[in-house]
Amino acid sequence: MAELLLEMKNITKLFPGVRALDNVNLKVEKGEIHALVGENGAGKSTLMNVLSGIYPFGSYEGEIFYNGELCRFKEINDSEEKGIVIIHQELALVPYMTIGENMFLGNERGRKAAIDWNETYAKADGLLKTVGLNESSRTLIKDIGVGKQQMVEIAKALAKNVKLLILDEPTASLNETDSKQLLDLLLEFKKSGMTSIIISHKLNEISYVADKITVIRDGSTIETLDKKTDDFSEERIIKGMVGRDLVDRFPKREKKNIGKINLEVENWTVYHPLYSDRKVVDHVSINVRKGEVVGISGLMGAGRTELAMSIFGRSYGTNISGTLKINGETVNLKNAQQAIEKKLAYVTEDRKGNGLILSNSIRINTTLAKMDKISHYNIIDRDLEIKVANEYKEKLRTKCPSIEQKVGNLSGGNQQKVLLSKWMFADPDVIILDEPTRGIDVGAKYEIYCIINRLVAEGKSVIMISSELPEVLGMCDRIYIMNEGRIAGELSQAEATQESIMQHIIKSGKGE
Amino acid sequence: MNKTIELLKKNTMLIALVIVTLFFAATTGGTLLAPQNIANLIAQNGYVVILAVGMLLCILTGGNIDLSVGSIVALVGALAGQLIVNQKVNIYVSILICLVVGLAIGAWQGFWIAYVRIPAFIVTLAGMLLWRGVALIILDGLTISPFPDNYLNIFNSFVPDPFGGEINILCVAVGVGISILYVVLQLVDRAKKSKKGYEMESIAAMAVKSVLICAVIIVLAYMLAQYKGIPAILILLTVIVLAYAYYTSRTVPGRHFYALGGNEKAAKLSGIHTDRVLFTAYVNMALLSAVAAMACVARFNSAAPTAGQNYEMDAIASCYIGGVSAYGGIGTVQGAVIGAIFMGVLNNGMSIMGIDANVQKAVKGLVLLAAVAFDVISKKRAKTA
């Protein structure tokens, strides 16, 4: 048996009214990749916050042994000094600083009063090479993609002389290629002896990279699986997470009733709003029928979101050309309001940034896109509004104490449900879902899939943009594959496999 | 028990206002709450209430403030002086012209802020210099006065009492009438809710709330009745406050201000014309500044080049004291009004106590910080608790 690097013993953490962690035990050996899985709110992030000193010693019960030594971290600097570095799900990089400046932020080279920029950038470049990132360390963070930013975070951790790297959902906003690259990098680090803990909802990634998996449910450790002795299949992990077998991850649609074309886009071309000579969407033609779920698959930056937003009342891009037909009639939507009037809905991928008013209540968010349904001559019928909001809360099974709850205080899955309520309330015929299950747990995902099925059963059309291939394969009747702004292929559900989709992407990338 | 604590937390500033009022009532030997002083308080602080309501809409849109308010008050006041005193234009026509000029100034600023997207801070800072300059040009650096009586009466007079006698009976009657109307409206609303099967607050809570509100109204009416009755300016204030409270809480365009301040991108994707909302906020602010200007020239009976100085700060402070979020998206008209009254009581109380004007300024600064800090900290507690 290898040497233990970290042992967390009987950790209990109480929040007022909630037992967030209940006697949790975690053992991590030197040089392994240890995965932590569990549903949203199971306590994974809380446990890591205890470890890294964000919740200081004294605010929890239990003991932490690191390298055989009892640790009492009072703040994050204490744990970093020991080589424990945590990379949070929401990246902590300053957009208008260079990669190099970010990497050594709070850890500056040179003296306090005189930063040595030459050393900073030289070291930064070296570390960037280690993580396989082909960028100059003088590039601004805002000019590189999310995938590369994640790599910068890892390089930043390396700069702190990391021994135990904790990654909280590192691939949540990455596409398959970038994710693969990141995971391979972790395996590479493992060879050189580094230990990592990874939190992720993407179970295929976990079985690919992890040596051991600890499952947490409702604040307690359920089990630890070992690659050498245990079954690492996704079904097995899910069973541990939800406490039962989830027979079917994608609910079946009972009766398919696909009708005539509901929305059709022809020769749709969109240019970048700032760099007006850059084509973001290039002569795209797609359609969706009544009662059909159409997927748009592709890598990050393939132009999927841009396509969807430009269709939705020109909410993105300049110089948009092409025709848009809704129900056979050519329409010209100038803004989001006209799109809503034509019974179109766009559910954004960025629910916090573009979707919800976090400072407002569930009630106010629910009715926001279609307030004329709850008002007469612009006067709001507050009683009706409360009734409607409660109805949608019940219908989508949003977990919240009341509809007056601020949306900002809800979990990701419940926020997504509020966002869906809002657009279902707008009563659309065509609903575009952009990454509808990003960052939410298996159980909530299943519920969202059920909602999608209910929508198409009512004869509505759904366009689903997703980077998760299993989800696209499991839910869509037809799949468009998009790459570099163009449609690279179209597959029926029967034809589509992970391989065939990737092949289309690679082929179109080569310009064939 | 929990509910009571929650209720207290929600109304921290109202409670603070009561405490401050009682404090000054005690230290001034009751002078603060003397009938004449109450009428005085209303006349003195009318402009702050009007401006705070306008400022609320600006701050709601995303923490933007309007710095040009004081200068607009000076400019419109100067214009009123020129028209009414020097040119002898009919006063109603003059008021109309002044309000239209207010609208035009608002449209000018709103255009740059909402459609050209220059930060509000910069546009209104420019406005603060520009309109003050124009006011000085109109006045040629001099003060215009006095205003004719028929103009002053619009703002400074009291509603005459047809009954006569020791005490102003009309004033008491109106107070009782409003209280009855309030209770009736509450009952009608409740009946409607119960008929449709909606959720209702408990009868006890409703009764306590109604009794408190009616008591305040009737006591206020009785106090005013002991002096000269209902001040004309109070009617104007009531109309403005009620109209804007209704607008922000119960109408669709009102809701748009909160959405814009809470998350502009989300508001836009929800089909809200965010540019138009932002434009409205600044047009409205300038319009209310013009209204405040009319009241101010009447109160001072003069149009002076220095009029309106620091009024924007009073309005902004009222909003922040009243719990309006400096980041936008959160705040109510009731809150802004409570903030304005708080500032008014503080000013008035300290003046009666004979505290040095310089000390008063320092105290006001500290109180502003303390009020907001208190609010922020109590909210933080509520979150972690």
Short mmCIF file of N, CA, C and O in Angstrom, two decimals, chain B residues 13 16-18 20-25 28 31-33 36-50 52 237 299 311 313-319 321-322 335-353 355 360 363-365 367-368 371:
data_model
loop_
_atom_site.label_atom_id
_atom_site.label_comp_id
_atom_site.label_asym_id
_atom_site.label_seq_id
_atom_site.Cartn_x
_atom_site.Cartn_y
_atom_site.Cartn_z
N MET B 13 -34.79 50.45 8.59
CA MET B 13 -34.65 51.90 8.45
C MET B 13 -35.85 52.63 9.01
O MET B 13 -35.72 53.72 9.55
N ALA B 16 -35.23 52.75 12.62
CA ALA B 16 -34.20 53.75 12.88
C ALA B 16 -34.79 55.16 12.82
O ALA B 16 -34.47 56.02 13.64
N LEU B 17 -35.70 55.35 11.84
CA LEU B 17 -36.35 56.67 11.71
C LEU B 17 -37.15 57.00 12.97
O LEU B 17 -37.07 58.11 13.49
N VAL B 18 -37.89 56.02 13.44
CA VAL B 18 -38.71 56.24 14.65
C VAL B 18 -37.79 56.60 15.83
O VAL B 18 -38.05 57.54 16.57
N VAL B 20 -34.73 57.88 15.79
CA VAL B 20 -34.14 59.21 15.63
C VAL B 20 -35.16 60.29 15.93
O VAL B 20 -34.87 61.29 16.60
N THR B 21 -36.40 60.07 15.44
CA THR B 21 -37.45 61.06 15.69
C THR B 21 -37.70 61.21 17.20
O THR B 21 -37.76 62.33 17.72
N LEU B 22 -37.81 60.06 17.88
CA LEU B 22 -38.05 60.12 19.33
C LEU B 22 -36.88 60.79 20.04
O LEU B 22 -37.07 61.59 20.95
N PHE B 23 -35.66 60.50 19.57
CA PHE B 23 -34.47 61.10 20.17
C PHE B 23 -34.53 62.62 20.09
O PHE B 23 -34.36 63.33 21.09
N PHE B 24 -34.81 63.11 18.89
CA PHE B 24 -34.84 64.57 18.73
C PHE B 24 -36.05 65.18 19.42
O PHE B 24 -35.98 66.30 19.93
N ALA B 25 -37.16 64.44 19.43
CA ALA B 25 -38.33 64.94 20.15
C ALA B 25 -37.98 65.14 21.62
O ALA B 25 -38.34 66.15 22.25
N THR B 28 -35.23 68.05 22.03
CA THR B 28 -35.70 69.40 21.73
C THR B 28 -36.91 69.75 22.61
O THR B 28 -37.58 70.75 22.36
N THR B 31 -40.26 70.08 20.71
CA THR B 31 -40.41 71.07 19.63
C THR B 31 -40.45 70.40 18.26
O THR B 31 -41.17 70.83 17.36
N LEU B 32 -39.69 69.31 18.13
CA LEU B 32 -39.61 68.64 16.82
C LEU B 32 -41.00 68.22 16.36
O LEU B 32 -41.33 68.31 15.19
N LEU B 33 -41.82 67.75 17.29
CA LEU B 33 -43.13 67.24 16.92
C LEU B 33 -44.24 68.26 17.14
O LEU B 33 -45.42 67.92 17.09
N GLN B 36 -46.48 73.20 14.34
CA GLN B 36 -45.89 74.15 13.39
C GLN B 36 -44.62 73.57 12.78
O GLN B 36 -44.33 73.72 11.60
N ASN B 37 -43.86 72.86 13.60
CA ASN B 37 -42.61 72.31 13.09
C ASN B 37 -42.85 71.19 12.09
O ASN B 37 -42.08 71.01 11.16
N ILE B 38 -43.93 70.46 12.28
CA ILE B 38 -44.22 69.40 11.32
C ILE B 38 -44.55 69.99 9.97
O ILE B 38 -44.05 69.54 8.93
N ALA B 39 -45.38 71.03 9.98
CA ALA B 39 -45.66 71.72 8.72
C ALA B 39 -44.37 72.23 8.09
O ALA B 39 -44.16 72.16 6.88
N ASN B 40 -43.49 72.70 8.95
CA ASN B 40 -42.20 73.23 8.53
C ASN B 40 -41.34 72.13 7.88
O ASN B 40 -40.74 72.32 6.83
N LEU B 41 -41.31 71.00 8.56
CA LEU B 41 -40.55 69.86 8.06
C LEU B 41 -40.99 69.48 6.65
O LEU B 41 -40.16 69.22 5.77
N ILE B 42 -42.29 69.45 6.47
CA ILE B 42 -42.82 69.07 5.16
C ILE B 42 -42.40 70.09 4.10
O ILE B 42 -41.92 69.73 3.03
N ALA B 43 -42.55 71.36 4.43
CA ALA B 43 -42.19 72.39 3.46
C ALA B 43 -40.69 72.36 3.15
O ALA B 43 -40.27 72.49 2.01
N GLN B 44 -39.90 72.15 4.20
CA GLN B 44 -38.44 72.15 4.02
C GLN B 44 -37.94 71.00 3.17
O GLN B 44 -36.98 71.13 2.42
N ASN B 45 -38.57 69.83 3.33
CA ASN B 45 -38.02 68.63 2.72
C ASN B 45 -38.78 68.11 1.51
O ASN B 45 -38.44 67.07 0.97
N GLY B 46 -39.79 68.88 1.12
CA GLY B 46 -40.57 68.45 -0.04
C GLY B 46 -39.68 68.15 -1.24
O GLY B 46 -39.80 67.11 -1.88
N TYR B 47 -38.74 69.06 -1.50
CA TYR B 47 -37.91 68.88 -2.70
C TYR B 47 -37.08 67.60 -2.61
O TYR B 47 -36.87 66.92 -3.61
N VAL B 48 -36.61 67.24 -1.41
CA VAL B 48 -35.79 66.03 -1.28
C VAL B 48 -36.60 64.80 -1.63
O VAL B 48 -36.12 63.90 -2.32
N VAL B 49 -37.85 64.77 -1.16
CA VAL B 49 -38.70 63.61 -1.46
C VAL B 49 -38.89 63.49 -2.97
O VAL B 49 -38.73 62.41 -3.55
N ILE B 50 -39.20 64.62 -3.62
CA ILE B 50 -39.43 64.58 -5.07
C ILE B 50 -38.17 64.08 -5.78
O ILE B 50 -38.23 63.19 -6.64
N ALA B 52 -35.63 62.38 -4.55
CA ALA B 52 -35.24 61.01 -4.18
C ALA B 52 -36.02 59.99 -4.99
O ALA B 52 -35.48 58.96 -5.40
N LEU B 237 -46.81 66.14 -2.92
CA LEU B 237 -45.91 65.05 -2.53
C LEU B 237 -46.65 63.72 -2.50
O LEU B 237 -46.16 62.70 -3.00
N ARG B 299 -40.73 78.37 -2.30
CA ARG B 299 -40.41 78.35 -0.87
C ARG B 299 -39.45 79.47 -0.49
O ARG B 299 -39.61 80.14 0.52
N TYR B 311 -28.20 69.40 -3.99
CA TYR B 311 -29.47 68.69 -3.93
C TYR B 311 -29.32 67.26 -4.40
O TYR B 311 -29.97 66.35 -3.89
N MET B 313 -26.89 65.34 -3.97
CA MET B 313 -26.33 64.52 -2.90
C MET B 313 -27.40 64.15 -1.87
O MET B 313 -27.42 63.03 -1.37
N ASP B 314 -28.32 65.11 -1.57
CA ASP B 314 -29.41 64.81 -0.66
C ASP B 314 -30.25 63.66 -1.21
O ASP B 314 -30.63 62.74 -0.49
N ALA B 315 -30.53 63.74 -2.52
CA ALA B 315 -31.38 62.72 -3.14
C ALA B 315 -30.69 61.37 -3.12
O ALA B 315 -31.29 60.34 -2.79
N ILE B 316 -29.40 61.36 -3.47
CA ILE B 316 -28.66 60.09 -3.50
C ILE B 316 -28.57 59.50 -2.10
O ILE B 316 -28.82 58.31 -1.89
N ALA B 317 -28.27 60.37 -1.13
CA ALA B 317 -28.16 59.88 0.25
C ALA B 317 -29.49 59.31 0.73
O ALA B 317 -29.53 58.25 1.37
N SER B 318 -30.60 59.97 0.39
CA SER B 318 -31.92 59.47 0.79
C SER B 318 -32.13 58.05 0.27
O SER B 318 -32.61 57.18 0.99
N CYS B 319 -31.76 57.85 -1.00
CA CYS B 319 -31.96 56.53 -1.60
C CYS B 319 -31.13 55.49 -0.87
O CYS B 319 -31.62 54.42 -0.51
N ILE B 321 -29.81 55.57 2.14
CA ILE B 321 -30.30 55.35 3.50
C ILE B 321 -31.56 54.51 3.47
O ILE B 321 -31.78 53.65 4.31
N GLY B 322 -32.36 54.72 2.43
CA GLY B 322 -33.62 53.99 2.31
C GLY B 322 -33.48 52.58 1.77
O GLY B 322 -34.46 51.97 1.38
N GLY B 335 -38.88 53.14 0.53
CA GLY B 335 -37.55 53.24 1.12
C GLY B 335 -36.94 54.61 0.89
O GLY B 335 -36.44 55.26 1.81
N ALA B 336 -37.00 55.08 -0.36
CA ALA B 336 -36.40 56.37 -0.70
C ALA B 336 -37.06 57.49 0.11
O ALA B 336 -36.40 58.42 0.58
N VAL B 337 -38.40 57.38 0.26
CA VAL B 337 -39.12 58.41 1.00
C VAL B 337 -38.71 58.38 2.48
O VAL B 337 -38.47 59.43 3.09
N ILE B 338 -38.60 57.17 3.04
CA ILE B 338 -38.15 57.07 4.43
C ILE B 338 -36.76 57.68 4.57
O ILE B 338 -36.47 58.42 5.52
N GLY B 339 -35.90 57.40 3.61
CA GLY B 339 -34.55 57.98 3.63
C GLY B 339 -34.61 59.50 3.62
O GLY B 339 -33.88 60.18 4.36
N ALA B 340 -35.49 60.05 2.79
CA ALA B 340 -35.60 61.51 2.68
C ALA B 340 -36.10 62.11 4.00
O ALA B 340 -35.58 63.12 4.47
N ILE B 341 -37.12 61.45 4.59
CA ILE B 341 -37.64 61.96 5.86
C ILE B 341 -36.57 61.87 6.95
O ILE B 341 -36.38 62.77 7.76
N PHE B 342 -35.82 60.78 6.93
CA PHE B 342 -34.73 60.58 7.89
C PHE B 342 -33.76 61.75 7.84
O PHE B 342 -33.40 62.35 8.85
N MET B 343 -33.33 62.09 6.61
CA MET B 343 -32.41 63.22 6.44
C MET B 343 -33.05 64.50 6.94
O MET B 343 -32.41 65.34 7.59
N GLY B 344 -34.35 64.67 6.62
CA GLY B 344 -35.06 65.89 7.00
C GLY B 344 -35.13 66.04 8.51
O GLY B 344 -34.83 67.10 9.07
N VAL B 345 -35.49 64.94 9.20
CA VAL B 345 -35.61 64.97 10.65
C VAL B 345 -34.25 65.28 11.27
O VAL B 345 -34.13 66.07 12.21
N LEU B 346 -33.22 64.68 10.70
CA LEU B 346 -31.87 64.89 11.21
C LEU B 346 -31.47 66.37 11.11
O LEU B 346 -31.00 66.98 12.07
N ASN B 347 -31.70 66.93 9.91
CA ASN B 347 -31.38 68.35 9.69
C ASN B 347 -32.13 69.24 10.66
O ASN B 347 -31.56 70.08 11.35
N ASN B 348 -33.44 69.01 10.66
CA ASN B 348 -34.32 69.85 11.43
C ASN B 348 -34.04 69.73 12.93
O ASN B 348 -33.92 70.73 13.64
N GLY B 349 -33.87 68.50 13.37
CA GLY B 349 -33.62 68.26 14.79
C GLY B 349 -32.35 68.94 15.26
O GLY B 349 -32.31 69.60 16.30
N MET B 350 -31.29 68.78 14.46
CA MET B 350 -30.02 69.38 14.86
C MET B 350 -30.10 70.91 14.85
O MET B 350 -29.51 71.57 15.70
N SER B 351 -30.86 71.46 13.87
CA SER B 351 -31.00 72.91 13.82
C SER B 351 -31.71 73.43 15.06
O SER B 351 -31.30 74.42 15.66
N ILE B 352 -32.80 72.73 15.43
CA ILE B 352 -33.54 73.17 16.62
C ILE B 352 -32.66 73.09 17.86
O ILE B 352 -32.68 73.96 18.72
N MET B 353 -31.84 72.04 17.92
CA MET B 353 -30.95 71.89 19.08
C MET B 353 -29.86 72.96 19.08
O MET B 353 -29.12 73.11 20.05
N ILE B 355 -27.23 73.09 17.04
CA ILE B 355 -25.89 72.57 16.74
C ILE B 355 -25.29 73.35 15.58
O ILE B 355 -25.98 73.70 14.61
N GLN B 360 -23.08 69.90 11.95
CA GLN B 360 -24.20 69.19 11.33
C GLN B 360 -23.76 68.41 10.11
O GLN B 360 -24.16 67.28 9.89
N VAL B 363 -21.89 65.32 11.06
CA VAL B 363 -22.80 64.30 11.60
C VAL B 363 -23.54 63.61 10.47
O VAL B 363 -23.68 62.39 10.44
N LYS B 364 -24.03 64.42 9.50
CA LYS B 364 -24.80 63.85 8.40
C LYS B 364 -23.96 62.82 7.64
O LYS B 364 -24.45 61.76 7.25
N GLY B 365 -22.70 63.15 7.43
CA GLY B 365 -21.82 62.22 6.73
C GLY B 365 -21.70 60.90 7.47
O GLY B 365 -21.84 59.83 6.88
N VAL B 367 -23.78 59.71 9.70
CA VAL B 367 -25.05 59.01 9.75
C VAL B 367 -25.29 58.24 8.45
O VAL B 367 -25.75 57.10 8.46
N LEU B 368 -24.96 58.86 7.32
CA LEU B 368 -25.13 58.18 6.04
C LEU B 368 -24.35 56.87 6.03
O LEU B 368 -24.87 55.81 5.70
N ALA B 371 -25.86 54.35 8.53
CA ALA B 371 -27.13 53.78 8.09
C ALA B 371 -26.89 52.67 7.08
O ALA B 371 -27.44 51.57 7.19
#
